[in-house]
Amino acid sequence: MTDIFKDLSDIWDRLFSHRPFLQGEIKYFLSEFDKKSYRADEENLKKISELVSDLKEKKIERFLQSSGENLFLLNSAINEALNLSQAILDQENNIISEEDLKTKEEFHERRQRELETFKSDLKTRYESIDKDIEDKVEAIKIHFEEDINKLIADNQ
C-alpha cells in the first residue's frame, strides 16, 4: 500500500510540480541575458573608444590651433601695450630735458592727464581681450557639452 502512495506521490509531483522546469527556464534566461548584456556593453565600449579617438585626433588639434592663434593675438596686444608704455617713457624723458615747460606743476598736470588717458585706453583694451577670451571659452564649453550629450545619446 505504501508503494502505491509513493507512486501516486511521484505521479502527482511529475504532473503538477513545475519547479525543475522553471529552474531550467530561469537558468537559460539568465545565461542569454548575460550574453546579450555583454554584447551591448562591448558595442558601447567600441563606440566610446571611437568617439575618444575622434576627439583625440581631430578636435583637440583644432582646439590647440585655435587657442594658439588666440594666444598669438593676445601676445601681440600685450606687446603693443608695452611699446606704447615705452613710447610714453621716452617722450617723458625728452620733455624733461627740454626747457619749454613753464613750471613743474603744468608738466605734472599734463602728465597726470596723459596717464589717465593711457589707463582708460589700457582698461578698454583689457576688457575687450577679456570679453574675447570669455566668448571663446563659452564657445568651447558649448561645443564640448554638445559632444558629451551626443556621446550620451549614442550610448543610450
Short mmCIF file of C-alpha atoms in Angstrom, two decimals:
data_model
loop_
_atom_site.label_atom_id
_atom_site.label_comp_id
_atom_site.label_asym_id
_atom_site.label_seq_id
_atom_site.Cartn_x
_atom_site.Cartn_y
_atom_site.Cartn_z
CA MET A 1 0.00 0.00 0.00
CA THR A 2 2.85 2.37 0.78
CA ASP A 3 4.30 1.66 -2.65
CA ILE A 4 1.05 2.77 -4.23
CA PHE A 5 1.08 6.01 -2.24
CA LYS A 6 4.68 6.55 -3.15
CA ASP A 7 3.92 6.01 -6.86
CA LEU A 8 0.88 8.28 -6.67
CA SER A 9 3.03 10.95 -4.98
CA ASP A 10 5.66 10.66 -7.74
CA ILE A 11 3.00 10.92 -10.44
CA TRP A 12 1.47 13.90 -8.66
CA ASP A 13 4.92 15.61 -8.46
CA ARG A 14 5.63 14.96 -12.13
CA LEU A 15 2.25 16.31 -13.24
CA PHE A 16 1.83 19.33 -11.01
CA SER A 17 5.27 20.33 -9.70
CA HIS A 18 6.82 22.79 -12.16
CA ARG A 19 9.87 23.62 -10.04
CA PRO A 20 12.52 21.76 -12.13
CA PHE A 21 11.11 23.15 -15.37
CA LEU A 22 11.00 26.70 -14.03
CA GLN A 23 14.55 26.44 -12.65
CA GLY A 24 15.81 25.32 -16.04
CA GLU A 25 14.00 28.19 -17.80
CA ILE A 26 15.34 30.73 -15.33
CA LYS A 27 18.93 29.49 -15.82
CA TYR A 28 18.52 29.64 -19.60
CA PHE A 29 17.07 33.17 -19.43
CA LEU A 30 19.93 34.38 -17.20
CA SER A 31 22.60 32.91 -19.47
CA GLU A 32 21.01 34.50 -22.57
CA PHE A 33 20.63 37.83 -20.75
CA ASP A 34 24.32 37.80 -19.74
CA LYS A 35 25.38 37.11 -23.35
CA LYS A 36 23.25 39.94 -24.75
CA SER A 37 24.31 42.30 -21.99
CA TYR A 38 27.98 41.53 -22.69
CA ARG A 39 27.45 42.20 -26.38
CA ALA A 40 25.70 45.51 -25.69
CA ASP A 41 28.46 46.56 -23.29
CA GLU A 42 31.08 45.61 -25.84
CA GLU A 43 29.34 47.69 -28.53
CA ASN A 44 29.05 50.68 -26.17
CA LEU A 45 32.74 50.44 -25.33
CA LYS A 46 33.62 50.36 -29.04
CA LYS A 47 31.50 53.48 -29.66
CA ILE A 48 33.12 55.28 -26.74
CA SER A 49 36.57 54.27 -27.94
CA GLU A 50 35.82 55.58 -31.44
CA LEU A 51 34.50 58.86 -30.04
CA VAL A 52 37.54 59.34 -27.81
CA SER A 53 39.93 58.61 -30.65
CA ASP A 54 37.98 61.04 -32.86
CA LEU A 55 38.26 63.72 -30.18
CA LYS A 56 41.95 62.98 -29.75
CA GLU A 57 42.80 63.03 -33.44
CA LYS A 58 40.65 65.86 -34.78
CA LYS A 59 39.05 68.12 -32.24
CA ILE A 60 41.95 68.51 -29.84
CA GLU A 61 44.21 69.54 -32.73
CA ARG A 62 41.65 72.12 -33.88
CA PHE A 63 41.32 73.40 -30.31
CA LEU A 64 45.08 73.72 -29.95
CA GLN A 65 45.36 75.52 -33.28
CA SER A 66 42.58 77.98 -32.46
CA SER A 67 43.95 78.59 -28.97
CA GLY A 68 47.42 79.12 -30.46
CA GLU A 69 46.00 81.76 -32.80
CA ASN A 70 44.20 83.48 -29.94
CA LEU A 71 47.30 83.41 -27.78
CA PHE A 72 49.25 84.96 -30.64
CA LEU A 73 46.70 87.80 -30.84
CA LEU A 74 46.85 88.27 -27.08
CA ASN A 75 50.65 88.33 -27.17
CA SER A 76 50.63 90.93 -29.94
CA ALA A 77 48.18 93.11 -27.96
CA ILE A 78 50.41 92.91 -24.88
CA ASN A 79 53.48 93.78 -26.96
CA GLU A 80 51.63 96.76 -28.39
CA ALA A 81 50.76 97.95 -24.88
CA LEU A 82 54.40 97.57 -23.84
CA ASN A 83 55.53 99.56 -26.88
CA LEU A 84 53.05 102.34 -26.03
CA SER A 85 54.36 102.39 -22.45
CA GLN A 86 57.93 102.64 -23.69
CA ALA A 87 56.98 105.45 -26.08
CA ILE A 88 55.40 107.38 -23.23
CA LEU A 89 58.53 106.93 -21.12
CA ASP A 90 60.71 108.11 -23.99
CA GLN A 91 58.52 111.19 -24.51
CA GLU A 92 58.69 111.97 -20.83
CA ASN A 93 62.48 111.79 -20.89
CA ASN A 94 62.56 114.13 -23.91
CA ILE A 95 60.13 116.61 -22.38
CA ILE A 96 62.04 116.76 -19.09
CA SER A 97 65.25 117.60 -20.93
CA GLU A 98 63.54 120.42 -22.82
CA GLU A 99 63.12 123.73 -21.09
CA ASP A 100 59.96 124.84 -22.88
CA LEU A 101 57.71 123.89 -19.95
CA LYS A 102 56.84 126.89 -17.83
CA THR A 103 56.61 125.18 -14.50
CA LYS A 104 56.86 121.78 -13.00
CA GLU A 105 53.22 121.97 -11.92
CA GLU A 106 51.98 122.33 -15.51
CA PHE A 107 54.15 119.42 -16.51
CA HIS A 108 52.82 117.33 -13.63
CA GLU A 109 49.18 118.11 -14.50
CA ARG A 110 49.76 117.32 -18.16
CA ARG A 111 51.43 114.01 -17.29
CA GLN A 112 48.53 113.12 -14.99
CA ARG A 113 46.03 113.70 -17.81
CA GLU A 114 48.12 111.59 -20.18
CA LEU A 115 48.38 108.87 -17.55
CA GLU A 116 44.61 108.84 -17.03
CA THR A 117 44.06 108.66 -20.79
CA PHE A 118 46.53 105.81 -21.05
CA LYS A 119 44.92 103.94 -18.14
CA SER A 120 41.43 104.27 -19.62
CA ASP A 121 42.70 103.13 -23.03
CA LEU A 122 44.53 100.19 -21.45
CA LYS A 123 41.45 99.27 -19.41
CA THR A 124 39.29 99.30 -22.54
CA ARG A 125 41.73 97.06 -24.35
CA TYR A 126 41.94 94.62 -21.43
CA GLU A 127 38.14 94.48 -21.23
CA SER A 128 37.99 93.73 -24.94
CA ILE A 129 40.58 90.97 -24.57
CA ASP A 130 38.76 89.51 -21.53
CA LYS A 131 35.45 89.53 -23.41
CA ASP A 132 37.05 87.76 -26.40
CA ILE A 133 38.53 85.12 -24.07
CA GLU A 134 35.20 84.60 -22.29
CA ASP A 135 33.41 84.24 -25.65
CA LYS A 136 35.95 81.64 -26.82
CA VAL A 137 35.72 79.72 -23.53
CA GLU A 138 31.92 79.73 -23.70
CA ALA A 139 32.01 78.51 -27.31
CA ILE A 140 34.38 75.72 -26.31
CA LYS A 141 32.15 74.76 -23.35
CA ILE A 142 29.09 74.61 -25.59
CA HIS A 143 30.99 72.54 -28.14
CA PHE A 144 32.17 70.00 -25.57
CA GLU A 145 28.73 69.84 -23.93
CA GLU A 146 27.25 69.03 -27.34
CA ASP A 147 29.86 66.30 -27.81
CA ILE A 148 29.14 64.86 -24.36
CA ASN A 149 25.39 64.96 -24.97
CA LYS A 150 25.95 63.27 -28.32
CA LEU A 151 28.07 60.62 -26.62
CA ILE A 152 25.39 60.03 -24.00
CA ALA A 153 22.67 59.86 -26.65
CA ASP A 154 24.72 57.39 -28.70
CA ASN A 155 25.27 55.18 -25.67
CA GLN A 156 21.59 55.02 -24.88
#
